Amino acid sequence: MTDLATSLVPGLLRDVHATGALSWADVHVAQKVSFLYGEDDQRAQLALALAVRALRAGSTCVEVSRIGEDRFDLDEELVGVPSELWPDPADLRAVLEQSPLVTVGAPGGGDRPLRLVGDLLYLERYWQEETVVADQLNARRERLPGQVDDAALHAARAELLTGADLDQAVAAVMPALAAVTVVAGGPGTGKTHTLARLLGVLVRTMPAPPLVALAAPTGKAAVRMQEALADALAGLPDDLAARLRPLRASTIHRLLGWVPESRNRFQHNVANPLPHDVVVVDEASMVNVTLMARLLEALRPQARLVLVGDPDQLAPVEAGAVLADIVAAPVTTSEVLDRALAGLDLPASGPIVRLRHNYRSVPGIARLAAAVLAGDAEETLALATAGVDGVRFAPQAGHTDLAERVVRTGTIMLRAARAGDERAALAALDEHRLLCAHRRGPYGVALWSRQVEEWLAAALEDFDPTAAWYPGRPVLVTQNAPDLGVYNGDTGVVVDVRGQLQACFARGDAVHRVSPFLLDGVQTIHAMTVHKAQGSQFDRVTVVLPTPDSPLLTQELLYTAITRAKTQVTLIGSPESLAQAARTRARRASGLRDRLSPA
């Protein structure tokens, strides 16, 4: 880093880069674009570099008044930038307003690389993407779908929603009444159960059988959506189940018809919209602003959109937390919706419905997750240290039974894999999962994976983790391979199947087998990051918390980690780390929520 820094022109950019807050790529883009537009003020160049860097941090823009307040990380470790290096925000704003790099205000064409709207500085492309999302959602939310027969809606509720809680019932009927519906809820709140009945209500109430598309942001999420929905359909009447069973979930990219040779170009777009009457997106919290813009553009004006997901968990790695912004935006109910819901004896609700009751996790885990989301550090610490049902807290791994647990589950998995018992090996894999915030360092996946291997080697004389492939090796797929039927984020176990090694992956009630020698992107998964665990649940989870100054220690990370557990979560770390996570919201700069008008 020092060599690169000394190669830069002396001044502000070089000094900030030398701290590690900016990568060489950030600086290179800022210098090259500034040269092309004739901007030699390094304060403007720094703002451009920060706007580029913001995308890697998940933000669509930079808050000018708060430049200098962000926490910067280098290889997942916090880096400090001396306060004297940051320009005064008022001076910086004055520079930006006069800069040839910047379009000022919302109106006008995008012929400059940056746009300053109020306090927010965008790369022009991301201003345009956010504009598409806001305009599309506002227009669709104002457009009520076709008239639904009241008698049909009453009959559908009586047939399909008896026994459903009120939140689930509202969520199931809302897409019949609104063009855009959000079904928000954490793990175990019955999102897929509700989705099956939601689709049933639409089939029963729409004038013609609707053409439905099921989609998810990743291949792994699409597979899990398909599996979960297949199970949920079992509770529907036979004719509805038969009508919905042929539905197949795909990735959003595949639904839109991604053209691999070009970036962000799809076969379905404004000029060639999707033919579907209803599009349902699962795990919508993982959809970034660019992909959401392309999806909304590709919907027919009269199509219904249903977004299903957990807005409180970790946002996508790419820029934009669209679902969280939608849920946080002000929403009002319309008279039409209020009257329809009142007629169904359901509470008034806008098109955003939260499922609040957890049917899967033990109450202690649900209470801890709620305290974290409330930002209540004292309650979070009290629940963790009191040893409430399903929750354990310890300062060090040695104060827990972690070693005993991983050896026990590892032994079961190894013996099952050697004996060719695929289902027992996969069950052992999901019995417990060790989660870390970081990939590297003393609190990272790499170190803890080695530690688990050492524990297993000490306990089992015939365990050799140095072999490339061996029965009982737990694997994480890190690269999509749709031709092999595996996707980034899939987890499985290598099993000796009648003398042949096979990488086995659970697919609902079935087992999907792939020769491990065909897999390019895989790693051993004795531990995994919280990010990679999204969309999954395990019987028991152990979470290694980093030190309080970790830039990754946030409410969203802690909540996501806790809610991966069904029966028990063990937190390893200091009380300071736990409290810091509970009180720290992830900062993602975005203007979307303020641009969404009440429905």
XYZ file of C-alpha atoms in Angstrom:
599
model
C 0.000 0.000 0.000
C 2.845 2.370 0.747
C 4.365 1.972 -2.736
C 1.035 2.752 -4.353
C 0.489 5.733 -2.096
C 3.873 7.249 -2.848
C 3.206 6.907 -6.579
C 0.216 9.249 -6.297
C 0.368 13.003 -6.664
C 0.970 14.429 -3.165
C -2.189 15.696 -1.551
C -5.516 14.694 -0.092
C -6.174 11.572 -2.178
C -2.769 10.122 -1.455
C -3.032 10.816 2.273
C -6.462 9.202 2.648
C -5.417 6.249 0.476
C -2.357 5.717 2.666
C -4.629 5.117 5.707
C -6.284 2.173 3.940
C -9.709 3.836 3.790
C -9.597 3.885 -0.017
C -8.449 1.109 -2.318
C -6.221 1.693 -5.297
C -9.256 1.041 -7.536
C -11.222 3.828 -5.799
C -8.390 6.278 -6.321
C -7.695 5.215 -9.903
C -11.321 5.765 -10.947
C -11.392 9.147 -9.208
C -8.178 10.309 -10.879
C -9.050 9.108 -14.375
C -12.618 10.454 -14.381
C -11.488 13.767 -12.864
C -8.894 14.117 -15.619
C -11.510 13.474 -18.311
C -13.827 16.131 -16.858
C -11.117 18.666 -16.025
C -11.528 18.566 -12.239
C -8.253 19.196 -10.381
C -9.655 19.947 -6.896
C -8.725 16.943 -4.782
C -11.689 17.520 -2.481
C -14.022 16.736 -5.381
C -11.783 13.846 -6.392
C -11.952 12.474 -2.850
C -15.755 12.694 -2.918
C -15.794 10.722 -6.175
C -13.481 8.067 -4.698
C -15.757 7.797 -1.645
C -18.818 7.383 -3.875
C -17.063 4.498 -5.653
C -16.049 2.957 -2.342
C -19.601 3.327 -0.972
C -20.836 0.761 -3.469
C -18.494 -1.854 -2.007
C -19.880 -1.031 1.427
C -23.431 -1.582 0.183
C -24.517 2.056 -0.082
C -25.908 3.687 -3.196
C -24.608 7.130 -2.235
C -22.551 9.185 0.233
C -23.964 11.516 2.876
C -21.854 14.646 2.389
C -22.564 16.075 5.853
C -21.334 12.836 7.460
C -18.148 12.318 5.491
C -15.513 11.467 8.069
C -17.971 9.686 10.392
C -17.971 6.338 8.578
C -15.969 3.403 9.893
C -13.592 2.089 7.252
C -12.244 -1.414 7.099
C -9.198 -2.957 5.494
C -9.296 -6.765 5.252
C -12.170 -6.660 7.760
C -10.160 -4.706 10.322
C -11.002 -1.140 11.333
C -8.704 1.563 9.981
C -8.471 5.092 11.272
C -8.449 8.264 9.208
C -7.166 11.382 11.039
C -9.955 13.924 11.327
C -7.771 16.664 9.909
C -7.671 14.896 6.547
C -11.398 15.254 5.993
C -12.546 18.449 4.277
C -15.160 20.563 6.036
C -18.585 19.309 4.829
C -19.823 22.826 4.047
C -16.684 23.596 2.031
C -16.924 20.247 0.271
C -20.543 20.874 -0.647
C -19.621 24.256 -2.124
C -16.852 22.602 -4.168
C -19.213 19.883 -5.426
C -21.889 22.383 -6.439
C -19.373 24.061 -8.755
C -17.592 20.916 -9.941
C -17.733 19.794 -13.599
C -18.092 16.254 -12.179
C -21.469 16.949 -10.585
C -25.065 17.414 -11.678
C -26.843 19.321 -8.885
C -30.454 18.472 -8.060
C -32.847 15.745 -9.122
C -33.933 17.119 -12.536
C -31.775 17.091 -15.623
C -29.897 14.638 -17.775
C -27.099 12.455 -16.511
C -24.162 13.658 -18.546
C -21.839 13.942 -15.531
C -20.477 11.097 -13.386
C -21.830 12.392 -10.063
C -25.159 13.790 -8.897
C -25.746 15.806 -5.713
C -29.323 15.684 -4.438
C -29.740 17.382 -1.110
C -27.096 15.871 1.147
C -26.635 12.732 -0.944
C -23.873 12.304 -3.514
C -24.459 9.513 -6.055
C -22.631 8.021 -8.934
C -25.022 8.975 -11.733
C -25.745 5.365 -12.656
C -26.959 4.526 -9.159
C -29.093 7.678 -8.988
C -30.782 6.447 -12.144
C -31.213 2.904 -10.775
C -32.754 4.237 -7.571
C -35.007 6.502 -9.636
C -36.287 3.517 -11.637
C -37.086 1.592 -8.445
C -38.810 4.552 -6.766
C -40.820 5.569 -9.838
C -41.886 2.010 -10.632
C -42.925 1.193 -7.073
C -44.794 4.486 -6.645
C -46.644 4.011 -9.926
C -47.515 0.396 -9.192
C -48.619 1.059 -5.636
C -51.032 3.725 -6.892
C -52.474 1.320 -9.463
C -55.053 -1.015 -7.942
C -55.423 -4.388 -9.666
C -58.651 -5.396 -11.338
C -61.829 -5.677 -9.314
C -61.980 -8.832 -7.192
C -65.310 -10.500 -6.541
C -66.129 -10.055 -2.855
C -67.942 -13.376 -2.666
C -64.965 -15.190 -4.167
C -62.626 -13.516 -1.664
C -64.846 -14.505 1.271
C -65.038 -18.049 -0.006
C -61.261 -18.235 -0.483
C -60.658 -17.009 3.050
C -63.058 -19.547 4.509
C -61.511 -22.351 2.457
C -57.809 -21.546 2.768
C -57.187 -19.364 5.812
C -59.028 -21.116 8.628
C -56.527 -21.495 11.440
C -54.068 -18.932 10.029
C -53.069 -16.114 12.367
C -54.283 -12.608 11.455
C -50.947 -11.520 9.989
C -50.850 -14.547 7.722
C -54.460 -14.047 6.663
C -53.885 -10.391 5.742
C -50.717 -11.299 3.838
C -52.545 -14.043 1.929
C -55.371 -11.799 0.691
C -53.373 -8.601 0.107
C -52.031 -9.483 -3.400
C -55.633 -9.864 -4.568
C -56.202 -6.241 -3.542
C -52.859 -4.498 -4.161
C -50.434 -4.382 -7.092
C -47.352 -4.592 -4.837
C -47.304 -6.588 -1.610
C -44.462 -7.128 0.854
C -44.637 -10.137 3.177
C -41.968 -9.502 5.804
C -40.958 -11.919 8.511
C -38.060 -13.706 10.109
C -37.284 -17.427 10.037
C -40.082 -19.578 11.391
C -42.868 -17.006 10.947
C -44.618 -19.032 8.258
C -43.656 -17.091 5.116
C -43.776 -20.135 2.832
C -46.985 -21.459 4.433
C -48.498 -18.019 3.810
C -47.147 -17.918 0.258
C -48.872 -21.185 -0.636
C -52.209 -19.845 0.599
C -51.581 -16.467 -1.040
C -51.206 -18.207 -4.392
C -54.326 -20.251 -3.672
C -56.333 -17.077 -2.977
C -55.201 -15.583 -6.290
C -56.174 -18.721 -8.209
C -59.589 -18.734 -6.545
C -60.316 -15.018 -7.020
C -58.754 -13.864 -10.315
C -61.053 -14.005 -13.358
C -58.671 -16.305 -15.239
C -56.027 -18.685 -13.883
C -52.972 -16.467 -13.337
C -49.600 -17.090 -14.927
C -47.249 -17.121 -11.925
C -43.466 -16.756 -11.764
C -41.468 -17.740 -8.685
C -38.005 -16.222 -8.382
C -35.161 -15.655 -5.934
C -31.896 -13.713 -6.112
C -29.628 -16.785 -5.991
C -29.720 -20.351 -7.216
C -29.528 -21.642 -3.654
C -32.495 -19.484 -2.608
C -34.491 -20.625 -5.651
C -33.914 -24.294 -4.779
C -34.986 -23.718 -1.175
C -38.051 -21.766 -2.296
C -39.047 -24.677 -4.522
C -38.544 -27.235 -1.748
C -40.350 -25.229 0.932
C -43.300 -24.421 -1.310
C -43.670 -28.064 -2.339
C -44.020 -28.986 1.342
C -46.492 -26.142 1.989
C -48.733 -27.162 -0.925
C -49.538 -30.394 0.896
C -51.937 -28.436 3.105
C -53.999 -27.065 0.214
C -57.055 -28.651 -1.421
C -56.073 -31.251 -3.999
C -57.131 -29.217 -7.040
C -55.163 -26.152 -5.917
C -52.104 -28.215 -5.045
C -52.255 -29.835 -8.495
C -52.583 -26.401 -10.115
C -49.592 -24.932 -8.261
C -47.302 -27.959 -8.072
C -45.872 -27.495 -11.601
C -44.537 -24.042 -10.670
C -40.738 -23.939 -10.734
C -38.633 -21.315 -8.979
C -35.711 -19.769 -10.840
C -33.191 -17.054 -10.229
C -34.256 -13.525 -11.132
C -31.489 -13.476 -13.740
C -32.858 -16.602 -15.406
C -36.437 -15.304 -15.224
C -35.408 -12.088 -16.988
C -33.277 -13.953 -19.512
C -29.781 -12.767 -18.698
C -27.515 -12.281 -21.720
C -24.084 -13.447 -20.454
C -22.048 -11.498 -22.995
C -23.197 -8.117 -21.688
C -23.592 -6.629 -18.254
C -27.067 -6.053 -16.829
C -28.797 -6.768 -20.122
C -31.813 -9.044 -20.173
C -34.170 -10.407 -22.788
C -37.163 -9.159 -20.785
C -37.271 -5.407 -20.270
C -39.559 -2.408 -20.848
C -39.857 -3.212 -24.540
C -40.309 -6.965 -23.987
C -42.020 -7.446 -20.617
C -42.510 -10.699 -18.783
C -45.805 -12.422 -19.637
C -46.667 -13.248 -16.020
C -49.695 -11.990 -14.120
C -48.031 -12.544 -10.733
C -44.317 -12.462 -9.888
C -43.231 -13.652 -6.435
C -39.678 -12.946 -5.228
C -38.436 -14.873 -2.192
C -35.428 -13.771 -0.092
C -36.102 -10.266 -1.404
C -33.783 -8.763 1.225
C -30.887 -10.061 -0.878
C -31.949 -8.158 -4.028
C -29.779 -5.119 -4.778
C -31.004 -1.887 -6.338
C -29.759 -2.671 -9.870
C -31.434 -6.072 -10.074
C -34.654 -4.705 -8.566
C -34.686 -1.942 -11.185
C -34.363 -4.468 -14.011
C -37.130 -6.646 -12.543
C -39.566 -3.768 -12.084
C -38.938 -2.520 -15.612
C -39.697 -5.972 -16.992
C -43.103 -6.352 -15.302
C -46.263 -5.728 -17.279
C -48.153 -2.640 -15.978
C -51.027 -4.825 -14.717
C -48.826 -7.528 -13.135
C -48.903 -8.122 -9.395
C -45.583 -8.205 -7.511
C -45.108 -10.007 -4.189
C -41.830 -9.515 -2.285
C -41.160 -12.031 0.489
C -38.236 -11.735 2.880
C -36.735 -10.589 6.148
C -35.843 -6.868 6.017
C -33.997 -7.093 9.331
C -31.284 -9.519 8.252
C -28.036 -8.693 6.482
C -28.516 -6.750 3.264
C -27.024 -7.845 -0.071
C -23.308 -7.550 -0.628
C -23.990 -5.248 -3.580
C -25.306 -1.685 -3.335
C -28.772 -1.068 -2.014
C -30.962 -2.607 0.699
C -34.188 -2.270 -1.263
C -36.498 -4.398 0.884
C -35.390 -2.659 4.077
C -35.966 0.739 2.432
C -39.446 -0.262 1.244
C -40.441 -1.494 4.702
C -39.002 1.632 6.378
C -40.788 4.046 4.025
C -44.031 5.693 5.176
C -47.105 3.734 4.127
C -50.779 4.546 4.389
C -53.748 2.338 3.624
C -56.269 3.168 0.940
C -60.002 3.251 1.506
C -60.418 0.404 -0.975
C -58.034 -1.832 0.999
C -59.547 -0.829 4.320
C -63.078 -1.615 3.168
C -62.056 -4.946 1.660
C -60.206 -6.042 4.779
C -63.011 -4.871 7.059
C -65.431 -6.957 4.994
C -63.214 -9.970 5.591
C -63.027 -9.195 9.320
C -59.274 -8.583 9.032
C -57.337 -5.656 10.543
C -56.562 -2.713 8.238
C -53.095 -2.962 6.762
C -51.076 -1.351 4.047
C -49.424 -3.450 1.362
C -46.576 -4.232 3.785
C -47.530 -7.084 6.108
C -45.254 -8.278 8.909
C -45.502 -11.845 10.160
C -44.646 -11.579 13.836
C -45.260 -14.948 15.462
C -42.343 -17.387 15.394
C -43.498 -20.986 15.097
C -40.077 -22.632 14.825
C -37.440 -21.176 17.176
C -37.692 -21.654 20.924
C -39.083 -18.594 22.774
C -35.728 -17.605 24.263
C -34.137 -17.216 20.839
C -37.118 -15.199 19.592
C -36.912 -12.882 22.621
C -33.177 -12.375 22.133
C -33.645 -11.578 18.440
C -36.379 -9.054 19.307
C -34.122 -7.323 21.848
C -31.350 -7.050 19.263
C -33.699 -5.537 16.667
C -34.951 -3.062 19.253
C -31.363 -1.917 19.820
C -31.745 -2.708 23.529
C -28.203 -3.600 24.588
C -29.156 -4.022 28.258
C -31.985 -6.455 27.499
C -29.787 -8.341 25.021
C -27.084 -8.787 27.663
C -29.633 -9.711 30.332
C -31.213 -12.409 28.180
C -27.863 -13.797 27.051
C -26.341 -13.949 30.523
C -29.503 -15.216 32.248
C -29.371 -18.446 30.272
C -32.939 -18.198 28.994
C -34.315 -21.169 27.109
C -32.171 -21.857 24.063
C -29.575 -19.114 24.690
C -26.065 -19.473 26.110
C -23.302 -16.885 26.455
C -19.618 -17.437 27.225
C -16.483 -15.277 26.980
C -14.373 -18.033 25.407
C -14.878 -21.245 23.469
C -13.210 -23.136 26.309
C -16.123 -22.164 28.553
C -18.580 -24.009 26.291
C -18.992 -27.548 25.016
C -18.083 -26.439 21.487
C -15.206 -28.885 21.112
C -17.309 -31.752 22.441
C -20.210 -30.801 20.155
C -18.211 -30.558 16.932
C -16.437 -33.831 17.716
C -19.745 -35.560 18.423
C -21.509 -34.314 15.280
C -18.324 -34.724 13.234
C -17.973 -38.336 14.350
C -21.586 -39.108 13.434
C -21.125 -37.440 10.039
C -17.857 -39.262 9.287
C -19.207 -42.689 10.240
C -22.406 -42.141 8.253
C -20.460 -40.934 5.207
C -18.112 -43.921 5.316
C -21.084 -46.268 5.637
C -22.838 -44.651 2.658
C -25.721 -43.305 4.781
C -26.326 -40.015 2.959
C -29.329 -38.847 4.962
C -27.641 -39.436 8.332
C -24.539 -37.563 7.154
C -26.612 -34.603 5.926
C -28.664 -34.575 9.131
C -25.460 -34.395 11.180
C -24.226 -31.539 8.976
C -27.279 -29.428 9.859
C -27.370 -30.380 13.544
C -24.836 -27.669 14.438
C -23.132 -24.818 12.630
C -20.244 -22.610 13.763
C -20.681 -19.037 12.485
C -18.126 -16.216 12.321
C -18.406 -12.560 11.317
C -15.004 -12.506 9.595
C -13.347 -14.691 7.001
C -9.841 -14.212 8.370
C -8.086 -13.336 11.614
C -8.537 -14.647 15.163
C -12.341 -14.460 14.879
C -12.552 -15.700 11.305
C -13.685 -18.790 9.466
C -10.204 -19.865 8.351
C -8.789 -20.115 11.890
C -11.873 -21.767 13.389
C -12.071 -24.324 10.592
C -8.491 -25.352 11.384
C -9.353 -25.508 15.082
C -12.258 -27.858 14.403
C -10.017 -30.093 12.289
C -7.492 -30.229 15.143
C -10.220 -31.259 17.591
C -11.427 -33.972 15.219
C -7.878 -35.218 14.541
C -7.202 -35.460 18.268
C -10.407 -37.395 18.908
C -10.377 -39.715 15.887
C -7.256 -41.692 15.094
C -8.240 -42.361 11.477
C -9.264 -38.780 10.602
C -7.008 -37.153 7.970
C -8.195 -33.716 6.782
C -5.231 -33.297 4.410
C -6.734 -35.496 1.682
C -8.356 -33.578 -1.168
C -11.553 -35.634 -0.918
C -12.614 -38.022 1.827
C -15.877 -39.449 3.164
C -17.249 -37.074 5.768
C -15.756 -33.890 4.334
C -18.372 -31.119 4.759
C -18.294 -28.765 1.778
C -19.583 -25.314 0.871
C -20.122 -24.514 -2.800
C -18.663 -21.096 -3.636
C -19.414 -21.005 -7.354
C -22.634 -21.555 -9.275
C -22.645 -24.713 -11.390
C -26.224 -24.972 -12.698
C -25.241 -27.723 -15.130
C -24.340 -29.825 -12.077
C -27.368 -28.698 -10.090
C -25.382 -26.923 -7.355
C -25.214 -23.243 -6.462
C -23.136 -20.776 -4.504
C -24.000 -21.283 -0.828
C -25.057 -24.941 -1.065
C -23.695 -27.152 1.708
C -23.197 -30.893 1.512
C -21.141 -33.891 2.610
C -18.832 -36.182 0.658
C -20.173 -39.743 1.027
C -18.833 -43.136 -0.023
C -21.748 -44.363 -2.150
C -21.108 -47.994 -3.061
C -17.382 -47.429 -3.407
C -17.666 -44.106 -5.268
C -17.134 -40.732 -3.622
C -20.142 -38.454 -4.138
C -20.788 -34.908 -2.910
C -24.318 -35.150 -1.517
C -26.719 -32.213 -1.110
C -30.157 -32.248 0.500
C -32.981 -31.385 -1.904
C -36.137 -31.636 0.182
C -36.864 -35.337 0.640
C -34.317 -36.278 -2.031
C -30.504 -36.312 -2.154
C -28.665 -34.715 -5.058
C -25.318 -36.365 -5.877
C -22.400 -34.875 -7.787
C -18.931 -36.269 -8.318
C -16.682 -34.086 -6.147
C -14.021 -34.188 -8.860
C -16.332 -32.084 -11.060
C -16.696 -29.305 -8.495
C -14.405 -26.326 -8.999
C -15.494 -23.847 -6.328
C -15.793 -25.610 -2.958
C -14.290 -25.255 0.493
C -14.401 -27.269 3.700
C -17.126 -25.961 5.930
C -16.364 -26.672 9.562
C -17.208 -22.966 10.035
C -18.875 -20.389 7.803
C -19.569 -16.659 7.738
C -22.919 -15.318 8.884
C -23.413 -13.883 5.391
C -23.113 -17.332 3.820
C -25.581 -18.748 6.361
C -28.424 -16.497 5.236
C -31.421 -18.473 4.087
C -30.391 -21.504 6.159
C -31.387 -22.809 9.566
C -29.740 -25.308 11.880
C -30.775 -27.057 15.067
C -27.979 -25.420 17.058
C -25.685 -22.506 16.234
C -22.494 -21.230 17.842
C -21.550 -17.622 17.011
C -18.018 -16.270 17.452
C -18.259 -12.515 18.084
C -15.278 -10.327 17.117
C -13.897 -7.502 19.243
C -16.112 -4.428 19.813
C -14.219 -2.328 17.236
C -14.994 -4.714 14.368
C -16.750 -2.861 11.524
C -18.870 -5.971 10.904
C -20.378 -6.027 14.400
C -23.946 -4.784 13.818
C -27.530 -5.538 14.781
C -28.155 -7.047 11.365
C -25.239 -9.472 11.675
C -26.128 -10.514 15.240
C -29.829 -10.895 14.429
C -29.064 -12.953 11.315
C -26.702 -15.198 13.275
C -29.133 -15.730 16.167
C -32.083 -16.525 13.930
C -30.234 -19.307 12.113
C -30.816 -21.439 15.235
C -33.988 -23.441 15.893
C -33.330 -24.823 19.383
C -30.110 -23.310 20.783
C -27.708 -20.454 20.089
C -24.374 -20.122 21.876
C -22.659 -16.726 21.756
C -18.894 -16.617 22.320
C -17.423 -13.195 22.991
C -17.199 -10.319 25.415
C -20.196 -8.480 26.899
C -18.824 -5.353 25.208
C -19.000 -7.024 21.794
C -22.548 -8.231 22.373
C -23.697 -4.800 23.541
C -21.927 -3.069 20.661
C -23.665 -5.302 18.132
C -27.072 -4.724 19.711
C -26.765 -0.954 19.621
C -25.100 -0.535 16.204
C -27.205 -0.354 13.068
C -25.460 -1.029 9.774
C -25.118 2.260 7.937
C -26.139 2.046 4.314
C -26.674 5.420 2.708
C -29.706 5.480 0.424
C -32.345 7.955 -0.679
C -34.905 5.352 -1.690
C -37.077 5.303 1.404
C -37.600 9.086 1.197
C -38.578 8.812 -2.475
C -41.265 6.199 -1.918
C -44.659 7.851 -1.561
C -47.229 6.424 0.855
C -49.411 3.864 -0.883
